[in-house]
Amino acid sequence: MKIDLFITCLNDAMFPRTGEATVKLLERLGHQVHFNDRQTCCGQMHFNSGYQGEALGLVRHFVETFRDADVVVAPSGSCVGMVRDLYPRAAEWAGDDELLAEVNALIPRVFELSEFLVQHQGLEDVGAYYPHRVTYHQTCHAMRVLRVGNAPLRLLQKVRGLSLVELPAVDQCCGFGGTFSVKNPETSTAMLADKVQNVMSTKAEACTAGDNSCLMHIGGGLSRLQSGTRTVHLAEILASTEQEVFA
């Protein structure tokens, strides 16, 4: 299958290994991965901050960039959630029926990585090997907007060598929320403190999730406490093999 990779701006700027891992994983599974270098930000930060006009240009650009793609896969529940949930609202807000029709036509072809593997491809065992004690943080957009359910856990449970430890209060937000953490720093910090304590209680070597935005926030808290627990994106675990542990 030909897959267009939507890397997202955060991964492109700060976590390029996640993109590399996603490509490595998908190609190992027999897919042809294409990277359209015209892609930019999905516009989530703008739209959620009240800059709908500025976001609209990015919505149009995303549709133009990926309209001919067979399938679009992104290692980010947050950005795919923007496409699925808010792109139709953006088109409606603009009163653009043509854009709305194009958005609705594209949405069924845009997937978060774990839901693509489990729900679209019917895969759980992707041939991964990661010999570490790991706990999984369930990100808000993947859980509440995309409803990926236990797809990431099903993938992790099939990783050879991995010891999966349940995270207490796994459904609680880490407190990042994009601009929420900037506009409400005290609340965000309090939520992060709870999340970090829960992660540390598992004695995991690594905390994983499907969004590097959350992992960046959690990782900062873990680092400041010198916890010894690192954060690693789900794609990097799934891309690892006995020949090469990616993360």
CSV table of N, CA, C and O in Angstrom, one decimal, residues 24-132:
chain,number,residue,atom,x,y,z
A,24,LYS,N,10.4,3.5,9.0
A,24,LYS,CA,11.1,2.2,9.1
A,24,LYS,C,10.0,1.1,9.4
A,24,LYS,O,10.1,0.0,8.8
A,25,LEU,N,9.1,1.3,10.3
A,25,LEU,CA,8.1,0.4,10.7
A,25,LEU,C,7.2,0.0,9.5
A,25,LEU,O,6.9,-1.1,9.1
A,26,LEU,N,6.7,1.1,8.8
A,26,LEU,CA,5.7,0.9,7.7
A,26,LEU,C,6.4,0.2,6.6
A,26,LEU,O,5.8,-0.7,5.9
A,27,GLU,N,7.6,0.5,6.3
A,27,GLU,CA,8.3,-0.1,5.2
A,27,GLU,C,8.6,-1.6,5.5
A,27,GLU,O,8.6,-2.5,4.7
A,28,ARG,N,8.9,-1.9,6.8
A,28,ARG,CA,9.2,-3.3,7.2
A,28,ARG,C,7.9,-4.1,7.0
A,28,ARG,O,8.0,-5.3,6.7
A,29,LEU,N,6.8,-3.5,7.1
A,29,LEU,CA,5.5,-4.2,7.0
A,29,LEU,C,5.1,-4.2,5.5
A,29,LEU,O,4.0,-4.7,5.2
A,30,GLY,N,5.9,-3.8,4.6
A,30,GLY,CA,5.7,-3.9,3.2
A,30,GLY,C,5.0,-2.8,2.5
A,30,GLY,O,4.6,-2.9,1.3
A,31,HIS,N,4.9,-1.6,3.2
A,31,HIS,CA,4.2,-0.5,2.6
A,31,HIS,C,5.3,0.4,1.9
A,31,HIS,O,6.4,0.5,2.2
A,32,GLN,N,4.8,1.2,0.9
A,32,GLN,CA,5.6,2.2,0.2
A,32,GLN,C,5.2,3.6,0.9
A,32,GLN,O,4.1,4.0,0.8
A,33,VAL,N,6.2,4.2,1.5
A,33,VAL,CA,6.0,5.4,2.2
A,33,VAL,C,6.4,6.6,1.4
A,33,VAL,O,7.6,6.7,0.9
A,34,HIS,N,5.5,7.6,1.3
A,34,HIS,CA,5.8,8.8,0.5
A,34,HIS,C,5.8,10.0,1.4
A,34,HIS,O,4.9,10.1,2.3
A,35,PHE,N,6.7,10.9,1.3
A,35,PHE,CA,6.8,12.1,2.1
A,35,PHE,C,6.6,13.3,1.2
A,35,PHE,O,7.4,13.6,0.3
A,36,ASN,N,5.4,14.0,1.3
A,36,ASN,CA,5.2,15.2,0.5
A,36,ASN,C,5.8,16.4,1.3
A,36,ASN,O,5.3,16.7,2.3
A,37,ASP,N,6.8,17.0,0.7
A,37,ASP,CA,7.5,18.0,1.4
A,37,ASP,C,6.8,19.4,1.3
A,37,ASP,O,7.3,20.4,1.8
A,38,ARG,N,5.6,19.4,0.8
A,38,ARG,CA,4.8,20.6,0.8
A,38,ARG,C,4.0,20.7,2.1
A,38,ARG,O,3.4,21.7,2.4
A,39,GLN,N,4.0,19.6,2.9
A,39,GLN,CA,3.1,19.6,4.1
A,39,GLN,C,3.7,20.6,5.2
A,39,GLN,O,4.9,20.9,5.2
A,40,THR,N,2.7,21.2,5.9
A,40,THR,CA,3.0,22.1,7.0
A,40,THR,C,2.2,21.8,8.2
A,40,THR,O,1.8,20.6,8.4
A,41,CYS,N,2.1,22.7,9.1
A,41,CYS,CA,1.3,22.5,10.4
A,41,CYS,C,-0.2,22.2,10.0
A,41,CYS,O,-0.7,22.8,9.0
A,42,CYS,N,-0.8,21.4,10.8
A,42,CYS,CA,-2.3,21.2,10.6
A,42,CYS,C,-3.2,22.3,11.0
A,42,CYS,O,-4.3,22.4,10.6
A,43,GLY,N,-2.6,23.3,11.8
A,43,GLY,CA,-3.4,24.4,12.2
A,43,GLY,C,-4.1,24.3,13.5
A,43,GLY,O,-4.8,25.2,13.9
A,44,GLN,N,-3.8,23.2,14.2
A,44,GLN,CA,-4.5,23.0,15.5
A,44,GLN,C,-4.3,24.1,16.5
A,44,GLN,O,-5.2,24.6,17.2
A,45,MET,N,-3.0,24.5,16.7
A,45,MET,CA,-2.6,25.6,17.6
A,45,MET,C,-3.4,26.9,17.3
A,45,MET,O,-3.9,27.5,18.2
A,46,HIS,N,-3.5,27.2,16.1
A,46,HIS,CA,-4.1,28.4,15.7
A,46,HIS,C,-5.6,28.4,16.0
A,46,HIS,O,-6.2,29.3,16.6
A,47,PHE,N,-6.2,27.3,15.5
A,47,PHE,CA,-7.7,27.2,15.6
A,47,PHE,C,-8.1,27.1,17.1
A,47,PHE,O,-9.1,27.8,17.5
A,48,ASN,N,-7.4,26.4,17.9
A,48,ASN,CA,-7.7,26.3,19.3
A,48,ASN,C,-7.5,27.6,20.1
A,48,ASN,O,-8.0,27.8,21.2
A,49,SER,N,-6.7,28.4,19.6
A,49,SER,CA,-6.3,29.7,20.2
A,49,SER,C,-7.2,30.9,19.8
A,49,SER,O,-7.0,32.0,20.2
A,50,GLY,N,-8.2,30.6,18.9
A,50,GLY,CA,-9.1,31.6,18.4
A,50,GLY,C,-8.7,32.3,17.1
A,50,GLY,O,-9.4,33.2,16.7
A,51,TYR,N,-7.7,31.8,16.5
A,51,TYR,CA,-7.2,32.4,15.2
A,51,TYR,C,-7.8,31.5,14.1
A,51,TYR,O,-7.0,30.9,13.3
A,52,GLN,N,-9.1,31.4,14.0
A,52,GLN,CA,-9.7,30.6,13.0
A,52,GLN,C,-9.3,31.0,11.5
A,52,GLN,O,-9.1,30.1,10.7
A,53,GLY,N,-9.2,32.3,11.3
A,53,GLY,CA,-8.9,32.8,10.0
A,53,GLY,C,-7.5,32.3,9.5
A,53,GLY,O,-7.3,31.8,8.4
A,54,GLU,N,-6.5,32.4,10.5
A,54,GLU,CA,-5.2,31.9,10.2
A,54,GLU,C,-5.1,30.4,10.0
A,54,GLU,O,-4.4,29.9,9.1
A,55,ALA,N,-5.9,29.7,10.8
A,55,ALA,CA,-6.0,28.2,10.7
A,55,ALA,C,-6.6,27.8,9.4
A,55,ALA,O,-6.2,26.8,8.8
A,56,LEU,N,-7.5,28.6,8.8
A,56,LEU,CA,-8.2,28.1,7.6
A,56,LEU,C,-7.2,28.0,6.5
A,56,LEU,O,-7.4,27.1,5.6
A,57,GLY,N,-6.3,28.8,6.4
A,57,GLY,CA,-5.3,28.7,5.3
A,57,GLY,C,-4.5,27.4,5.4
A,57,GLY,O,-4.2,26.8,4.4
A,58,LEU,N,-4.2,27.0,6.6
A,58,LEU,CA,-3.5,25.7,6.8
A,58,LEU,C,-4.4,24.5,6.6
A,58,LEU,O,-3.9,23.5,6.1
A,59,VAL,N,-5.7,24.6,6.9
A,59,VAL,CA,-6.6,23.6,6.5
A,59,VAL,C,-6.7,23.4,5.0
A,59,VAL,O,-6.6,22.3,4.5
A,60,ARG,N,-6.8,24.5,4.3
A,60,ARG,CA,-6.9,24.4,2.8
A,60,ARG,C,-5.6,23.8,2.3
A,60,ARG,O,-5.6,22.9,1.4
A,61,HIS,N,-4.5,24.2,2.9
A,61,HIS,CA,-3.2,23.7,2.4
A,61,HIS,C,-3.1,22.2,2.6
A,61,HIS,O,-2.6,21.4,1.8
A,62,PHE,N,-3.5,21.7,3.8
A,62,PHE,CA,-3.5,20.3,4.1
A,62,PHE,C,-4.3,19.5,3.1
A,62,PHE,O,-3.9,18.5,2.6
A,63,VAL,N,-5.5,20.0,2.8
A,63,VAL,CA,-6.4,19.3,1.8
A,63,VAL,C,-5.7,19.3,0.5
A,63,VAL,O,-5.7,18.2,-0.2
A,64,GLU,N,-5.1,20.4,0.0
A,64,GLU,CA,-4.5,20.4,-1.3
A,64,GLU,C,-3.3,19.5,-1.3
A,64,GLU,O,-3.0,18.8,-2.3
A,65,THR,N,-2.6,19.4,-0.2
A,65,THR,CA,-1.4,18.5,-0.2
A,65,THR,C,-1.7,17.1,-0.2
A,65,THR,O,-1.0,16.3,-0.9
A,66,PHE,N,-2.8,16.7,0.5
A,66,PHE,CA,-3.0,15.2,0.6
A,66,PHE,C,-4.3,14.7,-0.1
A,66,PHE,O,-4.7,13.6,0.0
A,67,ARG,N,-4.9,15.6,-0.9
A,67,ARG,CA,-6.2,15.2,-1.5
A,67,ARG,C,-6.1,13.9,-2.4
A,67,ARG,O,-7.0,13.2,-2.6
A,68,ASP,N,-4.9,13.7,-3.0
A,68,ASP,CA,-4.7,12.6,-3.9
A,68,ASP,C,-4.1,11.4,-3.2
A,68,ASP,O,-3.8,10.4,-3.9
A,69,ALA,N,-3.9,11.5,-1.9
A,69,ALA,CA,-3.2,10.4,-1.2
A,69,ALA,C,-4.2,9.2,-1.0
A,69,ALA,O,-5.4,9.4,-0.8
A,70,ASP,N,-3.7,8.0,-1.1
A,70,ASP,CA,-4.5,6.8,-0.9
A,70,ASP,C,-4.8,6.7,0.6
A,70,ASP,O,-6.0,6.5,1.0
A,71,VAL,N,-3.8,6.9,1.4
A,71,VAL,CA,-3.9,6.8,2.9
A,71,VAL,C,-2.9,7.8,3.5
A,71,VAL,O,-1.7,7.9,3.0
A,72,VAL,N,-3.2,8.5,4.5
A,72,VAL,CA,-2.3,9.4,5.2
A,72,VAL,C,-2.2,8.9,6.7
A,72,VAL,O,-3.2,8.6,7.3
A,73,VAL,N,-1.0,8.6,7.1
A,73,VAL,CA,-0.7,8.1,8.5
A,73,VAL,C,0.2,9.1,9.2
A,73,VAL,O,1.1,9.6,8.6
A,74,ALA,N,-0.2,9.4,10.4
A,74,ALA,CA,0.6,10.3,11.3
A,74,ALA,C,0.8,9.7,12.6
A,74,ALA,O,-0.1,9.1,13.2
A,75,PRO,N,2.1,9.9,13.2
A,75,PRO,CA,2.4,9.4,14.5
A,75,PRO,C,1.9,10.5,15.6
A,75,PRO,O,2.7,10.9,16.4
A,76,SER,N,0.6,10.8,15.5
A,76,SER,CA,0.1,11.9,16.4
A,76,SER,C,-1.4,11.8,16.4
A,76,SER,O,-2.1,12.1,15.4
A,77,GLY,N,-2.0,11.4,17.6
A,77,GLY,CA,-3.4,11.4,17.7
A,77,GLY,C,-3.9,12.8,17.8
A,77,GLY,O,-5.1,13.1,17.3
A,78,SER,N,-3.1,13.8,18.3
A,78,SER,CA,-3.6,15.1,18.4
A,78,SER,C,-3.8,15.8,17.1
A,78,SER,O,-4.9,16.4,16.8
A,79,CYS,N,-2.9,15.6,16.1
A,79,CYS,CA,-3.0,16.3,14.8
A,79,CYS,C,-4.1,15.6,14.0
A,79,CYS,O,-4.8,16.2,13.2
A,80,VAL,N,-4.1,14.2,14.1
A,80,VAL,CA,-5.2,13.6,13.3
A,80,VAL,C,-6.6,13.9,13.9
A,80,VAL,O,-7.6,14.1,13.2
A,81,GLY,N,-6.6,14.1,15.2
A,81,GLY,CA,-7.9,14.6,15.9
A,81,GLY,C,-8.3,16.0,15.3
A,81,GLY,O,-9.5,16.2,15.2
A,82,MET,N,-7.3,16.8,15.1
A,82,MET,CA,-7.6,18.1,14.5
A,82,MET,C,-8.3,18.0,13.1
A,82,MET,O,-9.3,18.6,12.8
A,83,VAL,N,-7.7,17.1,12.3
A,83,VAL,CA,-8.3,16.9,11.0
A,83,VAL,C,-9.7,16.3,11.0
A,83,VAL,O,-10.6,16.8,10.4
A,84,ARG,N,-9.8,15.3,11.9
A,84,ARG,CA,-11.1,14.6,11.9
A,84,ARG,C,-12.2,15.5,12.6
A,84,ARG,O,-13.4,15.5,12.1
A,85,ASP,N,-11.9,16.2,13.7
A,85,ASP,CA,-12.9,16.8,14.5
A,85,ASP,C,-13.1,18.3,14.1
A,85,ASP,O,-14.2,18.8,14.1
A,86,LEU,N,-12.0,19.0,13.8
A,86,LEU,CA,-12.1,20.4,13.7
A,86,LEU,C,-12.0,20.9,12.2
A,86,LEU,O,-12.4,22.0,11.9
A,87,TYR,N,-11.5,20.1,11.3
A,87,TYR,CA,-11.5,20.6,9.9
A,87,TYR,C,-12.9,20.8,9.4
A,87,TYR,O,-13.2,21.8,8.7
A,88,PRO,N,-13.9,19.9,9.7
A,88,PRO,CA,-15.2,20.2,9.2
A,88,PRO,C,-15.8,21.4,9.8
A,88,PRO,O,-16.5,22.2,9.2
A,89,ARG,N,-15.5,21.7,11.1
A,89,ARG,CA,-16.0,22.9,11.8
A,89,ARG,C,-15.3,24.1,11.1
A,89,ARG,O,-16.0,25.2,11.0
A,90,ALA,N,-14.1,24.0,10.8
A,90,ALA,CA,-13.4,25.2,10.2
A,90,ALA,C,-14.0,25.5,8.8
A,90,ALA,O,-14.3,26.7,8.5
A,91,ALA,N,-14.3,24.5,8.0
A,91,ALA,CA,-15.0,24.7,6.7
A,91,ALA,C,-16.4,25.3,6.9
A,91,ALA,O,-16.8,26.2,6.2
A,92,GLU,N,-17.1,24.8,7.9
A,92,GLU,CA,-18.4,25.3,8.2
A,92,GLU,C,-18.3,26.8,8.6
A,92,GLU,O,-19.2,27.6,8.3
A,93,TRP,N,-17.4,27.0,9.5
A,93,TRP,CA,-17.2,28.4,10.0
A,93,TRP,C,-16.9,29.4,8.9
A,93,TRP,O,-17.4,30.5,8.9
A,94,ALA,N,-16.2,28.9,7.9
A,94,ALA,CA,-15.8,29.7,6.7
A,94,ALA,C,-17.0,29.8,5.7
A,94,ALA,O,-16.9,30.6,4.8
A,95,GLY,N,-18.0,28.9,5.9
A,95,GLY,CA,-19.1,28.9,4.9
A,95,GLY,C,-18.7,28.4,3.6
A,95,GLY,O,-19.3,28.8,2.5
A,96,ASP,N,-17.7,27.5,3.5
A,96,ASP,CA,-17.1,27.0,2.3
A,96,ASP,C,-17.6,25.6,2.1
A,96,ASP,O,-17.0,24.6,2.6
A,97,ASP,N,-18.7,25.4,1.3
A,97,ASP,CA,-19.2,24.1,1.1
A,97,ASP,C,-18.3,23.2,0.3
A,97,ASP,O,-18.2,22.0,0.5
A,98,GLU,N,-17.5,23.8,-0.6
A,98,GLU,CA,-16.6,23.0,-1.5
A,98,GLU,C,-15.4,22.4,-0.6
A,98,GLU,O,-15.1,21.3,-0.7
A,99,LEU,N,-14.9,23.3,0.3
A,99,LEU,CA,-13.9,22.8,1.2
A,99,LEU,C,-14.4,21.7,2.2
A,99,LEU,O,-13.8,20.7,2.4
A,100,LEU,N,-15.6,21.9,2.6
A,100,LEU,CA,-16.3,20.9,3.5
A,100,LEU,C,-16.4,19.6,2.8
A,100,LEU,O,-16.1,18.5,3.4
A,101,ALA,N,-16.8,19.6,1.6
A,101,ALA,CA,-16.9,18.4,0.8
A,101,ALA,C,-15.5,17.7,0.6
A,101,ALA,O,-15.4,16.5,0.8
A,102,GLU,N,-14.5,18.5,0.4
A,102,GLU,CA,-13.2,17.9,0.2
A,102,GLU,C,-12.6,17.4,1.6
A,102,GLU,O,-12.0,16.3,1.6
A,103,VAL,N,-12.9,18.1,2.7
A,103,VAL,CA,-12.5,17.6,4.0
A,103,VAL,C,-13.2,16.3,4.3
A,103,VAL,O,-12.5,15.3,4.7
A,104,ASN,N,-14.5,16.2,4.1
A,104,ASN,CA,-15.2,15.0,4.4
A,104,ASN,C,-14.8,13.8,3.5
A,104,ASN,O,-14.8,12.6,3.9
A,105,ALA,N,-14.3,14.1,2.3
A,105,ALA,CA,-13.8,13.0,1.4
A,105,ALA,C,-12.4,12.6,1.9
A,105,ALA,O,-12.1,11.4,1.7
A,106,LEU,N,-11.6,13.4,2.5
A,106,LEU,CA,-10.3,13.1,2.9
A,106,LEU,C,-10.3,12.4,4.2
A,106,LEU,O,-9.4,11.5,4.5
A,107,ILE,N,-11.1,12.8,5.1
A,107,ILE,CA,-11.1,12.3,6.5
A,107,ILE,C,-11.0,10.8,6.6
A,107,ILE,O,-10.2,10.3,7.4
A,108,PRO,N,-11.8,10.0,5.9
A,108,PRO,CA,-11.7,8.5,6.1
A,108,PRO,C,-10.4,7.9,5.7
A,108,PRO,O,-10.1,6.8,6.0
A,109,ARG,N,-9.5,8.7,5.1
A,109,ARG,CA,-8.2,8.2,4.6
A,109,ARG,C,-7.0,8.7,5.5
A,109,ARG,O,-5.9,8.5,5.2
A,110,VAL,N,-7.4,9.4,6.6
A,110,VAL,CA,-6.3,9.9,7.5
A,110,VAL,C,-6.4,9.1,8.8
A,110,VAL,O,-7.4,9.1,9.5
A,111,PHE,N,-5.2,8.6,9.2
A,111,PHE,CA,-5.2,7.7,10.4
A,111,PHE,C,-4.0,8.0,11.3
A,111,PHE,O,-2.9,8.4,10.9
A,112,GLU,N,-4.3,7.9,12.6
A,112,GLU,CA,-3.2,7.8,13.6
A,112,GLU,C,-2.6,6.5,13.5
A,112,GLU,O,-3.2,5.5,13.1
A,113,LEU,N,-1.3,6.4,13.8
A,113,LEU,CA,-0.5,5.2,13.5
A,113,LEU,C,-1.0,3.9,14.1
A,113,LEU,O,-1.2,2.9,13.4
A,114,SER,N,-1.4,3.9,15.4
A,114,SER,CA,-1.8,2.7,16.0
A,114,SER,C,-3.2,2.2,15.5
A,114,SER,O,-3.4,1.0,15.3
A,115,GLU,N,-4.1,3.2,15.2
A,115,GLU,CA,-5.4,2.8,14.6
A,115,GLU,C,-5.3,2.3,13.2
A,115,GLU,O,-6.0,1.4,12.8
A,116,PHE,N,-4.3,2.8,12.5
A,116,PHE,CA,-4.0,2.3,11.1
A,116,PHE,C,-3.6,0.8,11.2
A,116,PHE,O,-4.1,0.0,10.5
A,117,LEU,N,-2.7,0.6,12.1
A,117,LEU,CA,-2.1,-0.8,12.2
A,117,LEU,C,-3.1,-1.8,12.7
A,117,LEU,O,-3.3,-2.9,12.1
A,118,VAL,N,-3.9,-1.5,13.7
A,118,VAL,CA,-4.8,-2.4,14.4
A,118,VAL,C,-6.1,-2.4,13.7
A,118,VAL,O,-6.7,-3.5,13.4
A,119,GLN,N,-6.7,-1.3,13.5
A,119,GLN,CA,-8.1,-1.2,13.1
A,119,GLN,C,-8.2,-1.3,11.5
A,119,GLN,O,-9.2,-1.8,11.0
A,120,HIS,N,-7.3,-0.7,10.8
A,120,HIS,CA,-7.3,-0.7,9.4
A,120,HIS,C,-6.6,-1.9,8.8
A,120,HIS,O,-7.1,-2.6,7.8
A,121,GLN,N,-5.5,-2.3,9.3
A,121,GLN,CA,-4.7,-3.4,8.8
A,121,GLN,C,-4.9,-4.7,9.5
A,121,GLN,O,-4.5,-5.8,9.0
A,122,GLY,N,-5.5,-4.7,10.7
A,122,GLY,CA,-5.8,-5.9,11.4
A,122,GLY,C,-4.5,-6.5,12.0
A,122,GLY,O,-4.4,-7.7,12.2
A,123,LEU,N,-3.5,-5.7,12.3
A,123,LEU,CA,-2.2,-6.2,12.8
A,123,LEU,C,-2.1,-5.9,14.3
A,123,LEU,O,-2.6,-4.9,14.8
A,124,GLU,N,-1.5,-6.8,15.0
A,124,GLU,CA,-1.1,-6.5,16.4
A,124,GLU,C,0.4,-6.8,16.6
A,124,GLU,O,1.1,-6.1,17.3
A,125,ASP,N,0.9,-7.9,16.0
A,125,ASP,CA,2.3,-8.3,16.1
A,125,ASP,C,3.0,-7.7,14.9
A,125,ASP,O,2.8,-8.2,13.8
A,126,VAL,N,3.8,-6.7,15.1
A,126,VAL,CA,4.5,-6.1,14.0
A,126,VAL,C,6.0,-6.5,13.9
A,126,VAL,O,6.8,-5.8,13.2
A,127,GLY,N,6.3,-7.5,14.7
A,127,GLY,CA,7.7,-8.0,14.7
A,127,GLY,C,8.7,-7.2,15.5
A,127,GLY,O,9.9,-7.2,15.2
A,128,ALA,N,8.2,-6.5,16.5
A,128,ALA,CA,9.0,-5.6,17.3
A,128,ALA,C,9.7,-6.3,18.5
A,128,ALA,O,9.2,-7.3,19.0
A,129,TYR,N,10.8,-5.8,18.9
A,129,TYR,CA,11.5,-6.3,20.0
A,129,TYR,C,12.1,-5.1,20.8
A,129,TYR,O,12.7,-4.3,20.3
A,130,TYR,N,11.7,-5.1,22.1
A,130,TYR,CA,12.1,-3.9,23.0
A,130,TYR,C,12.2,-4.4,24.4
A,130,TYR,O,11.2,-4.5,25.1
A,131,PRO,N,13.4,-4.9,24.8
A,131,PRO,CA,13.5,-5.5,26.1
A,131,PRO,C,13.6,-4.6,27.3
A,131,PRO,O,14.6,-4.5,28.0
A,132,HIS,N,12.5,-3.9,27.6
A,132,HIS,CA,12.4,-2.9,28.7
A,132,HIS,C,11.1,-3.0,29.4
A,132,HIS,O,10.1,-3.4,28.8
